[in-house]
Coordinates of N, CA and C in Angstrom, one line a residue:
Chain J
X2 N -11.8 -15.3 -22.1 CA -11.4 -16.5 -21.3 C -11.0 -16.0 -19.9
X3 N -10.8 -17.0 -19.1 CA -10.5 -16.8 -17.7 C -9.0 -16.2 -17.6
X4 N -8.9 -15.3 -16.8 CA -7.5 -14.8 -16.5 C -6.8 -15.5 -15.4
X5 N -5.8 -14.9 -14.9 CA -5.1 -15.4 -13.7 C -5.9 -15.1 -12.5
X6 N -6.1 -16.2 -11.7 CA -6.9 -16.0 -10.4 C -6.0 -16.2 -9.2
X7 N -6.3 -15.6 -8.1 CA -5.5 -15.7 -6.9 C -6.5 -15.8 -5.8
X8 N -6.1 -16.6 -4.8 CA -6.9 -16.7 -3.6 C -6.1 -16.9 -2.4
X9 N -6.5 -16.4 -1.2 CA -7.7 -15.5 -1.0 C -7.3 -14.2 -1.6
X10 N -8.3 -13.4 -1.7 CA -8.1 -11.9 -2.1 C -7.5 -11.1 -1.0
X11 N -7.9 -11.5 0.3 CA -7.3 -10.8 1.5 C -7.0 -11.9 2.5
X12 N -5.9 -11.7 3.3 CA -5.6 -12.5 4.3 C -5.0 -11.8 5.5
X13 N -5.6 -11.9 6.6 CA -5.1 -11.3 7.8 C -4.6 -12.4 8.8
X14 N -3.4 -12.3 9.2 CA -2.9 -13.3 10.1 C -2.1 -12.7 11.2
X15 N -1.8 -13.5 12.2 CA -1.0 -13.0 13.3 C 0.4 -13.4 13.1
X16 N 1.3 -12.5 13.6 CA 2.7 -12.7 13.5 C 3.1 -14.1 14.0
X17 N 3.9 -14.8 13.3 CA 4.4 -16.1 13.6 C 3.6 -17.2 13.0
X18 N 2.4 -16.9 12.4 CA 1.7 -18.0 11.8 C 2.2 -18.2 10.3
X19 N 1.8 -19.4 9.8 CA 2.1 -19.7 8.4 C 0.9 -19.3 7.5
X20 N 1.2 -18.9 6.3 CA 0.1 -18.6 5.4 C 0.5 -19.2 4.0
X21 N -0.6 -19.6 3.2 CA -0.5 -20.1 1.9 C -1.3 -19.3 1.0
X22 N -0.6 -18.9 -0.1 CA -1.3 -18.1 -1.2 C -1.4 -19.0 -2.4
X23 N -2.5 -18.8 -3.1 CA -2.7 -19.7 -4.3 C -2.8 -18.9 -5.5
X24 N -2.3 -19.5 -6.6 CA -2.4 -18.8 -8.0 C -2.8 -19.8 -9.0
X25 N -3.8 -19.5 -9.7 CA -4.2 -20.3 -10.9 C -3.9 -19.6 -12.1
X26 N -2.9 -20.0 -12.9 CA -2.5 -19.3 -14.1 C -3.5 -19.5 -15.3
X27 N -3.3 -18.7 -16.3 CA -4.1 -18.9 -17.5 C -3.8 -20.3 -18.1
X28 N -4.8 -21.0 -18.5 CA -4.6 -22.4 -19.0 C -3.7 -22.4 -20.2
X29 N -2.7 -23.2 -20.2 CA -1.8 -23.3 -21.3 C -0.5 -22.4 -21.1
X30 N -0.5 -21.5 -20.1 CA 0.7 -20.7 -19.8 C 1.6 -21.6 -19.0
X31 N 2.9 -21.7 -19.5 CA 3.8 -22.5 -18.9 C 4.8 -21.8 -17.9
X32 N 4.8 -20.5 -18.1 CA 5.6 -19.6 -17.2 C 4.7 -19.0 -16.1
X33 N 5.3 -19.0 -14.8 CA 4.5 -18.4 -13.8 C 5.5 -17.7 -12.9
X34 N 5.0 -16.5 -12.4 CA 5.8 -15.6 -11.6 C 5.1 -15.1 -10.4
X35 N 5.9 -15.0 -9.3 CA 5.4 -14.4 -8.1 C 6.1 -13.1 -7.9
X36 N 5.4 -12.0 -7.5 CA 5.9 -10.7 -7.1 C 5.3 -10.3 -5.8
X37 N 6.0 -9.3 -5.2 CA 5.4 -8.7 -4.0 C 5.4 -7.2 -4.2
X38 N 4.4 -6.6 -3.8 CA 4.2 -5.2 -3.9 C 3.8 -4.6 -2.6
X39 N 4.7 -3.8 -2.0 CA 4.4 -3.2 -0.7 C 3.7 -1.8 -1.1
X40 N 3.0 -1.3 -0.1 CA 2.2 -0.1 -0.3 C 2.9 1.0 -0.9
X41 N 2.5 1.5 -2.0 CA 3.0 2.6 -2.7 C 4.4 2.4 -3.4
X42 N 4.7 1.1 -3.6 CA 6.0 0.7 -4.2 C 5.8 -0.1 -5.4
X43 N 6.9 -0.3 -6.1 CA 6.9 -1.1 -7.3 C 6.8 -2.6 -7.0
X44 N 6.9 -3.4 -8.0 CA 6.9 -4.8 -7.8 C 8.3 -5.4 -7.6
X45 N 8.3 -6.3 -6.6 CA 9.6 -7.0 -6.3 C 9.5 -8.4 -6.8
X46 N 10.3 -8.8 -7.6 CA 10.3 -10.2 -8.1 C 10.6 -11.2 -7.0
X47 N 9.9 -12.3 -6.9 CA 10.1 -13.3 -5.9 C 10.7 -14.6 -6.5
X48 N 9.9 -15.2 -7.4 CA 10.3 -16.5 -7.9 C 9.6 -16.7 -9.3
X49 N 10.2 -17.6 -10.1 CA 9.8 -17.9 -11.5 C 9.8 -19.4 -11.7
X50 N 8.7 -19.9 -12.3 CA 8.5 -21.3 -12.7 C 8.4 -21.3 -14.2
X51 N 9.1 -22.3 -14.8 CA 8.9 -22.5 -16.3 C 8.9 -24.0 -16.5
X52 N 7.7 -24.5 -16.8 CA 7.5 -25.9 -17.2 C 7.9 -26.8 -16.0
X53 N 8.7 -27.8 -16.4 CA 9.2 -28.7 -15.4 C 10.6 -28.3 -14.9
X54 N 11.1 -27.2 -15.4 CA 12.5 -26.8 -14.9 C 12.5 -26.3 -13.5
X55 N 13.7 -26.4 -12.9 CA 13.8 -25.9 -11.6 C 13.6 -24.5 -11.5
X56 N 12.8 -24.1 -10.5 CA 12.4 -22.7 -10.4 C 13.6 -21.8 -10.0
X57 N 13.5 -20.5 -10.4 CA 14.5 -19.5 -10.0 C 14.0 -18.9 -8.8
X58 N 14.6 -19.2 -7.6 CA 14.1 -18.7 -6.4 C 15.0 -17.5 -5.9
X59 N 15.7 -16.9 -6.8 CA 16.7 -15.9 -6.3 C 16.1 -14.7 -5.8
X60 N 14.8 -14.4 -6.0 CA 14.2 -13.2 -5.4 C 13.5 -13.4 -4.0
X61 N 13.5 -14.7 -3.6 CA 12.8 -14.9 -2.3 C 13.6 -14.2 -1.2
X62 N 13.0 -13.4 -0.3 CA 13.7 -12.6 0.6 C 14.3 -13.3 1.8
X63 N 13.8 -14.5 2.1 CA 14.3 -15.3 3.2 C 13.9 -16.8 3.0
X64 N 14.5 -17.6 3.9 CA 14.1 -19.0 3.8 C 12.7 -19.3 4.4
X65 N 12.0 -18.3 4.9 CA 10.7 -18.5 5.3 C 9.7 -18.5 4.2
X66 N 10.2 -18.1 3.0 CA 9.4 -18.1 1.8 C 9.7 -19.3 1.0
X67 N 8.7 -20.0 0.5 CA 8.8 -21.1 -0.5 C 7.6 -21.1 -1.4
X68 N 7.8 -21.8 -2.6 CA 6.7 -21.8 -3.5 C 6.8 -23.2 -4.2
X69 N 5.7 -23.6 -4.6 CA 5.6 -24.9 -5.4 C 4.7 -24.7 -6.6
X70 N 4.9 -25.5 -7.6 CA 4.0 -25.5 -8.7 C 3.7 -26.9 -9.1
X71 N 2.5 -27.3 -8.8 CA 2.1 -28.7 -9.0 C 1.5 -28.9 -10.4
X72 N 2.0 -30.0 -11.1 CA 1.5 -30.3 -12.4 C 1.6 -29.3 -13.4
X73 N 2.6 -28.4 -13.2 CA 2.8 -27.3 -14.2 C 1.7 -26.3 -14.2
X74 N 0.8 -26.3 -13.3 CA -0.3 -25.4 -13.3 C -0.4 -24.5 -12.1
X75 N -1.2 -24.9 -11.1 CA -1.5 -24.1 -9.9 C -0.2 -24.0 -9.1
X76 N 0.0 -22.9 -8.5 CA 1.2 -22.6 -7.7 C 0.7 -22.1 -6.3
X77 N 1.4 -22.5 -5.3 CA 1.2 -21.9 -3.9 C 2.5 -21.3 -3.4
X78 N 2.3 -20.1 -2.8 CA 3.4 -19.4 -2.2 C 3.2 -19.5 -0.7
X79 N 4.2 -20.1 0.0 CA 4.0 -20.3 1.5 C 5.0 -19.4 2.2
X80 N 4.5 -18.7 3.2 CA 5.3 -17.9 4.1 C 5.2 -18.4 5.5
X81 N 6.3 -18.9 6.0 CA 6.3 -19.5 7.3 C 6.7 -18.4 8.4
X82 N 6.1 -18.6 9.6 CA 6.4 -17.6 10.7 C 6.4 -16.2 10.3
X83 N 5.2 -15.8 9.8 CA 5.0 -14.5 9.2 C 5.5 -13.3 10.1
X84 N 6.0 -12.3 9.6 CA 6.5 -11.1 10.2 C 5.7 -9.9 9.7
X85 N 5.6 -8.9 10.4 CA 4.9 -7.7 10.0 C 5.4 -7.1 8.7
X86 N 6.7 -7.3 8.5 CA 7.2 -6.7 7.2 C 6.8 -7.5 6.0
X87 N 6.2 -8.7 6.3 CA 5.7 -9.5 5.1 C 4.4 -8.9 4.6
X88 N 3.8 -8.0 5.3 CA 2.5 -7.4 4.9 C 2.7 -6.7 3.5
X89 N 1.9 -7.1 2.5 CA 2.1 -6.6 1.2 C 1.0 -7.2 0.3
X90 N 0.9 -6.8 -0.9 CA 0.1 -7.5 -1.9 C 1.0 -8.5 -2.7
X91 N 0.6 -9.7 -2.7 CA 1.4 -10.7 -3.5 C 0.7 -11.0 -4.8
X92 N 1.4 -10.7 -5.9 CA 0.9 -10.8 -7.2 C 1.4 -12.0 -8.0
X93 N 0.6 -12.7 -8.7 CA 1.1 -13.8 -9.5 C 0.8 -13.4 -11.0
X94 N 1.7 -13.8 -11.9 CA 1.5 -13.5 -13.3 C 1.9 -14.8 -14.0
X95 N 1.3 -15.0 -15.2 CA 1.7 -16.1 -16.1 C 1.9 -15.6 -17.5
X96 N 2.7 -16.3 -18.3 CA 2.9 -16.0 -19.7 C 3.0 -17.3 -20.4
X97 N 2.9 -17.2 -21.8 CA 2.7 -18.3 -22.6 C 3.8 -19.2 -22.6
X98 N 5.0 -18.8 -22.6 CA 6.1 -19.8 -22.6 C 7.4 -19.0 -22.1
X99 N 8.5 -19.7 -22.2 CA 9.7 -19.1 -21.6 C 10.3 -17.9 -22.3
X100 N 9.8 -17.7 -23.5 CA 10.3 -16.5 -24.2 C 10.0 -15.3 -23.4
X101 N 11.1 -14.6 -23.0 CA 11.0 -13.5 -22.2 C 10.1 -12.4 -22.7
X102 N 10.0 -12.3 -24.0 CA 9.3 -11.2 -24.6 C 7.7 -11.5 -24.6
X103 N 7.3 -12.6 -24.0 CA 5.9 -12.8 -24.0 C 5.3 -11.9 -22.8
X104 N 4.1 -11.4 -23.1 CA 3.4 -10.6 -22.1 C 3.1 -11.4 -20.9
X105 N 3.3 -10.8 -19.7 CA 2.9 -11.4 -18.4 C 1.5 -10.9 -18.1
X106 N 0.6 -11.8 -17.8 CA -0.8 -11.4 -17.3 C -0.8 -11.6 -15.9
X107 N -1.3 -10.5 -15.2 CA -1.3 -10.6 -13.7 C -2.7 -10.9 -13.2
X108 N -2.6 -11.6 -12.0 CA -3.8 -11.8 -11.3 C -4.1 -10.5 -10.4
X109 N -5.2 -10.5 -9.7 CA -5.6 -9.4 -8.9 C -4.8 -9.2 -7.6
X110 N -4.1 -10.3 -7.2 CA -3.3 -10.2 -6.0 C -4.0 -10.7 -4.7
X111 N -3.2 -11.0 -3.8 CA -3.6 -11.3 -2.4 C -3.0 -10.3 -1.5
X112 N -3.9 -9.6 -0.8 CA -3.4 -8.6 0.2 C -3.2 -9.3 1.5
X113 N -1.9 -9.4 2.0 CA -1.6 -10.0 3.2 C -1.3 -8.9 4.2
X114 N -2.0 -9.1 5.4 CA -1.8 -8.2 6.5 C -1.3 -9.1 7.7
X115 N -0.2 -8.8 8.2 CA 0.4 -9.5 9.4 C 0.3 -8.6 10.6
X116 N -0.5 -9.0 11.6 CA -0.7 -8.1 12.7 C 0.3 -8.4 13.8
Chain L
X26 N 13.9 -3.5 -5.3 CA 13.9 -2.3 -6.3 C 13.9 -1.0 -5.6
X27 N 14.1 0.0 -6.3 CA 14.0 1.4 -5.8 C 12.6 1.6 -5.2
X28 N 12.6 2.5 -4.1 CA 11.3 2.7 -3.5 C 11.2 4.3 -3.3
X29 N 10.0 4.7 -3.5 CA 9.7 6.1 -3.1 C 8.7 6.1 -2.0
X30 N 8.6 5.0 -1.3 CA 7.7 5.0 -0.1 C 6.3 5.2 -0.5
X31 N 5.6 5.9 0.3 CA 4.2 6.1 0.1 C 3.9 7.3 -0.8
X32 N 4.9 8.0 -1.2 CA 4.7 9.2 -2.0 C 5.2 9.0 -3.4
X33 N 4.3 8.4 -4.3 CA 4.7 8.2 -5.6 C 4.8 9.4 -6.3
X34 N 5.7 9.6 -7.3 CA 5.6 10.7 -8.2 C 4.2 10.8 -8.8
X35 N 3.7 12.0 -8.9 CA 2.4 12.2 -9.4 C 2.3 13.2 -10.5
X36 N 1.5 12.8 -11.5 CA 1.3 13.7 -12.7 C -0.2 14.0 -12.8
X37 N -0.5 15.2 -12.8 CA -1.9 15.7 -12.9 C -2.1 16.4 -14.2
X38 N -3.1 15.9 -15.0 CA -3.4 16.5 -16.3 C -4.8 16.7 -16.5
X39 N -5.1 17.6 -17.4 CA -6.5 17.9 -17.7 C -7.0 16.9 -18.7
X40 N -8.3 16.5 -18.6 CA -8.8 15.6 -19.6 C -8.7 16.2 -21.0
X41 N -8.2 15.4 -22.0 CA -8.1 15.8 -23.3 C -6.6 16.2 -23.6
X42 N -5.8 16.5 -22.6 CA -4.4 16.9 -22.8 C -3.6 15.6 -23.0
X43 N -2.4 15.8 -23.5 CA -1.5 14.6 -23.7 C -0.7 14.5 -22.3
X44 N -0.4 13.3 -22.0 CA 0.4 13.0 -20.8 C 1.7 12.3 -21.2
X45 N 2.7 12.7 -20.5 CA 4.1 12.1 -20.7 C 4.6 11.6 -19.3
X46 N 4.8 10.4 -19.2 CA 5.3 9.8 -18.0 C 6.7 9.3 -18.3
X47 N 7.6 9.6 -17.5 CA 9.1 9.3 -17.7 C 9.6 8.3 -16.7
X48 N 10.6 7.6 -17.2 CA 11.2 6.5 -16.4 C 12.7 6.4 -16.7
X49 N 13.5 6.3 -15.7 CA 15.0 6.1 -15.9 C 15.2 4.6 -15.5
X50 N 15.8 3.9 -16.5 CA 16.1 2.5 -16.1 C 17.6 2.3 -15.7
X51 N 17.9 1.2 -15.1 CA 19.2 1.1 -14.5 C 20.2 0.2 -15.2
X52 N 19.8 -0.7 -16.1 CA 20.7 -1.6 -16.6 C 20.9 -1.4 -18.1
X53 N 22.2 -1.0 -18.5 CA 22.4 -0.8 -19.8 C 22.3 -2.0 -20.7
X54 N 22.3 -3.2 -20.0 CA 22.2 -4.5 -20.8 C 20.8 -4.9 -21.1
X55 N 19.8 -4.1 -20.4 CA 18.4 -4.5 -20.7 C 18.1 -4.2 -22.1
X56 N 17.3 -5.2 -22.6 CA 16.9 -5.1 -24.0 C 15.4 -5.2 -24.3
X57 N 14.7 -5.1 -23.2 CA 13.2 -5.2 -23.4 C 12.6 -4.3 -22.3
X58 N 11.7 -3.5 -22.7 CA 11.1 -2.6 -21.8 C 9.5 -2.6 -21.9
X59 N 8.9 -2.5 -20.8 CA 7.4 -2.6 -20.8 C 6.8 -1.6 -20.0
X60 N 5.7 -1.0 -20.3 CA 4.9 -0.2 -19.6 C 3.7 -0.9 -19.1
X61 N 3.3 -0.8 -17.8 CA 2.2 -1.4 -17.2 C 1.3 -0.3 -16.6
X62 N 0.0 -0.6 -16.6 CA -0.9 0.3 -15.9 C -1.6 -0.5 -14.7
X63 N -1.6 0.2 -13.6 CA -2.2 -0.6 -12.4 C -3.4 0.3 -11.8
X64 N -4.6 -0.1 -11.9 CA -5.6 0.6 -11.3 C -5.8 0.1 -9.8
X65 N -6.4 0.9 -9.0 CA -6.6 0.6 -7.6 C -7.2 -0.8 -7.5
X66 N -6.6 -1.7 -6.6 CA -7.1 -3.0 -6.3 C -7.0 -4.0 -7.4
X67 N -6.2 -3.7 -8.4 CA -6.0 -4.6 -9.5 C -4.6 -4.9 -9.8
X68 N -4.3 -6.0 -10.5 CA -2.9 -6.3 -10.8 C -2.5 -5.4 -12.0
X69 N -1.2 -5.3 -12.3 CA -0.7 -4.5 -13.4 C -1.3 -5.1 -14.7
X70 N -1.5 -4.2 -15.7 CA -2.0 -4.6 -17.0 C -1.0 -4.0 -18.0
X71 N -0.6 -5.0 -18.9 CA 0.3 -4.6 -20.0 C -0.3 -3.5 -20.9
X72 N 0.6 -2.5 -21.2 CA 0.1 -1.4 -22.1 C 0.8 -1.5 -23.4
X73 N 2.1 -1.5 -23.4 CA 3.0 -1.5 -24.6 C 4.4 -1.8 -24.2
X74 N 5.1 -2.4 -25.2 CA 6.4 -2.8 -24.9 C 7.3 -2.3 -26.1
X75 N 8.6 -2.4 -25.9 CA 9.6 -2.0 -26.9 C 10.9 -2.7 -26.7
X76 N 11.5 -3.2 -27.8 CA 12.7 -3.8 -27.7 C 13.8 -2.8 -27.9
X77 N 15.1 -3.1 -27.6 CA 16.2 -2.1 -27.6 C 16.6 -1.8 -29.0
X78 N 16.1 -2.6 -30.0 CA 16.5 -2.2 -31.4 C 15.6 -1.2 -32.0
X79 N 14.7 -0.7 -31.2 CA 13.8 0.4 -31.6 C 13.9 1.6 -30.7
X80 N 13.6 2.8 -31.2 CA 13.5 3.9 -30.3 C 12.1 4.5 -30.1
X81 N 11.1 3.9 -30.9 CA 9.8 4.4 -30.8 C 8.8 3.3 -31.2
X82 N 7.7 3.2 -30.5 CA 6.7 2.3 -30.8 C 5.3 2.9 -30.5
X83 N 4.4 2.8 -31.4 CA 3.1 3.3 -31.2 C 2.0 2.3 -31.0
X84 N 1.1 2.6 -30.1 CA -0.1 1.8 -30.0 C -1.3 2.6 -30.1
X85 N -2.4 2.2 -29.6 CA -3.7 3.0 -29.6 C -3.5 4.0 -28.5
X86 N -3.5 5.3 -28.9 CA -3.4 6.4 -28.0 C -2.1 6.5 -27.2
X87 N -1.2 5.5 -27.3 CA 0.0 5.5 -26.5 C 1.2 5.3 -27.4
X88 N 2.3 6.0 -27.0 CA 3.6 5.9 -27.7 C 4.7 5.7 -26.7
X89 N 5.6 4.8 -26.9 CA 6.7 4.6 -26.0 C 8.0 5.0 -26.7
X90 N 8.8 5.8 -26.1 CA 10.1 6.3 -26.6 C 11.2 5.8 -25.7
X91 N 12.2 5.3 -26.4 CA 13.4 4.7 -25.7 C 14.6 5.5 -26.1
X92 N 15.3 6.0 -25.2 CA 16.6 6.6 -25.4 C 17.7 5.8 -24.7
X93 N 18.4 5.0 -25.4 CA 19.4 4.1 -24.7 C 20.6 4.9 -24.3
X94 N 20.9 6.0 -24.9 CA 22.1 6.8 -24.6 C 22.0 7.2 -23.1
X95 N 20.8 7.7 -22.7 CA 20.6 8.2 -21.4 C 19.8 7.2 -20.5
X96 N 19.6 6.1 -21.0 CA 18.7 5.1 -20.3 C 17.4 5.6 -19.8
X97 N 16.7 6.1 -20.8 CA 15.4 6.8 -20.4 C 14.3 6.2 -21.3
X98 N 13.2 6.1 -20.6 CA 12.0 5.5 -21.3 C 10.8 6.5 -21.0
X99 N 10.0 6.7 -22.0 CA 8.8 7.6 -21.7 C 7.6 6.9 -22.3
X100 N 6.4 7.3 -21.7 CA 5.1 6.8 -22.2 C 4.3 8.1 -22.5
X101 N 3.8 8.2 -23.6 CA 3.0 9.3 -24.0 C 1.6 8.8 -24.2
X102 N 0.6 9.5 -23.6 CA -0.7 9.1 -23.7 C -1.4 10.3 -24.4
X103 N -2.0 10.0 -25.5 CA -2.7 11.1 -26.3 C -4.2 11.3 -25.8
X104 N -4.6 12.5 -25.7 CA -6.0 12.8 -25.4 C -6.4 12.0 -24.1
X105 N -5.7 12.4 -23.1 CA -5.9 11.6 -21.8 C -7.3 11.6 -21.3
X106 N -7.8 10.5 -20.8 CA -9.2 10.3 -20.4 C -9.2 10.0 -18.9
X107 N -10.4 10.2 -18.3 CA -10.5 9.9 -16.8 C -10.1 8.4 -16.6
X108 N -10.5 7.5 -17.5 CA -10.1 6.1 -17.3 C -8.6 5.8 -17.4
X109 N -7.8 6.8 -17.7 CA -6.4 6.6 -17.7 C -5.8 6.8 -16.3
X110 N -6.6 7.3 -15.4 CA -6.1 7.6 -14.1 C -5.7 6.2 -13.5
X111 N -4.4 6.1 -13.0 CA -3.9 4.9 -12.5 C -2.4 5.2 -12.1
X112 N -1.7 4.1 -11.6 CA -0.3 4.1 -11.4 C 0.4 3.4 -12.6
X113 N 1.3 4.1 -13.2 CA 2.0 3.5 -14.4 C 3.4 3.1 -14.0
X114 N 3.8 1.8 -14.4 CA 5.1 1.3 -14.0 C 5.8 1.0 -15.3
X115 N 7.1 1.4 -15.3 CA 8.0 0.9 -16.4 C 8.7 -0.3 -15.9
X116 N 9.1 -1.2 -16.8 CA 9.8 -2.4 -16.4 C 10.9 -2.6 -17.4
X117 N 12.0 -3.2 -16.9 CA 13.1 -3.5 -17.8 C 13.5 -4.9 -17.6
X118 N 14.1 -5.5 -18.7 CA 14.6 -6.9 -18.5 C 15.5 -7.2 -19.7
X119 N 16.2 -8.3 -19.6 CA 17.0 -8.8 -20.6 C 16.4 -10.1 -21.1
X120 N 16.4 -10.1 -22.4 CA 15.7 -11.3 -23.0 C 16.5 -12.5 -23.1
X121 N 16.5 -13.2 -24.2 CA 17.1 -14.5 -24.3 C 18.5 -14.5 -23.9
X122 N 18.9 -15.4 -23.1 CA 20.3 -15.5 -22.6 C 20.5 -14.7 -21.4
X123 N 19.5 -13.8 -21.1 CA 19.7 -12.9 -19.9 C 18.7 -13.2 -18.8
X124 N 18.1 -14.4 -18.9 CA 17.1 -14.7 -17.9 C 15.7 -14.0 -18.2
X125 N 14.9 -14.0 -17.3 CA 13.6 -13.5 -17.5 C 13.2 -12.4 -16.6
X126 N 14.0 -12.1 -15.6 CA 13.5 -11.2 -14.5 C 13.2 -9.9 -15.1
X127 N 12.0 -9.4 -14.6 CA 11.5 -8.1 -15.0 C 11.7 -7.2 -13.8
X128 N 12.5 -6.1 -14.0 CA 12.7 -5.1 -12.8 C 11.8 -4.0 -13.0
X129 N 10.9 -3.8 -12.0 CA 9.9 -2.7 -12.1 C 10.4 -1.4 -11.5
X130 N 10.1 -0.4 -12.0 CA 10.3 0.9 -11.4 C 9.2 1.2 -10.3
X131 N 9.4 2.3 -9.6 CA 8.5 2.5 -8.4 C 7.1 3.0 -8.9
X132 N 6.9 3.5 -10.1 CA 5.6 3.9 -10.5 C 5.4 5.4 -10.5
X133 N 4.5 5.8 -11.3 CA 4.0 7.2 -11.3 C 2.5 7.2 -11.3
X134 N 2.0 8.0 -10.4 CA 0.5 8.1 -10.4 C 0.0 9.2 -11.3
X135 N -0.9 8.8 -12.2 CA -1.5 9.8 -13.1 C -2.9 10.1 -12.6
X136 N -3.2 11.4 -12.4 CA -4.5 11.9 -12.1 C -5.0 12.7 -13.3
X137 N -6.2 12.3 -13.8 CA -6.9 13.0 -14.9 C -8.0 13.9 -14.4
X138 N -7.9 15.2 -14.5 CA -9.0 16.1 -14.1 C -10.0 16.3 -15.1
X139 N -11.2 16.1 -14.7 CA -12.3 16.2 -15.7 C -12.6 17.7 -16.0

């Protein structure tokens, strides 16, 4: 079956511009996560959605970052007024439900380059 | 999280040998541990997990060992193959009642020499 998909796969933008990154989770998965991975580093948690509950935004690095999840499915991560330090691979993952022990399935990521 | 910058710890092994990748985790309250494999240009892929009430779990060619006393986790890969070349991440978290956040380590790069 289809896995987690993300778009675009690559995004190059100029400093100060806004960008939107999209994640389509696996159908039926109610939990969705966003992570950021800088070059040669581990994954940094950003935000978590579970069903209709309020998202946990505690990992967002600044108020320039926001995310939405519409209809409990597709999610968009928005970065406003991008900075060069925002350059990274942004990974989305989904899991079956809120039970923490469920496996997270990752998408291929969006590579963001801020010039 | 912790960062080792551009220079990930690297393990180089001969094809057919066994590999052992080590990880030190940070939170003694963590009760769930996962190993992920990440190939170049792809997202992480689940390999094996273990809960804190166990000290060993085996999968196909992989074994995870957990030592809670010293907060150490290891991944053993038997008969390492070229396709095992990737970056391996350990992750820790706290399950029910502790939220869902998964804290990832910085990763270890495994090179398999043919």
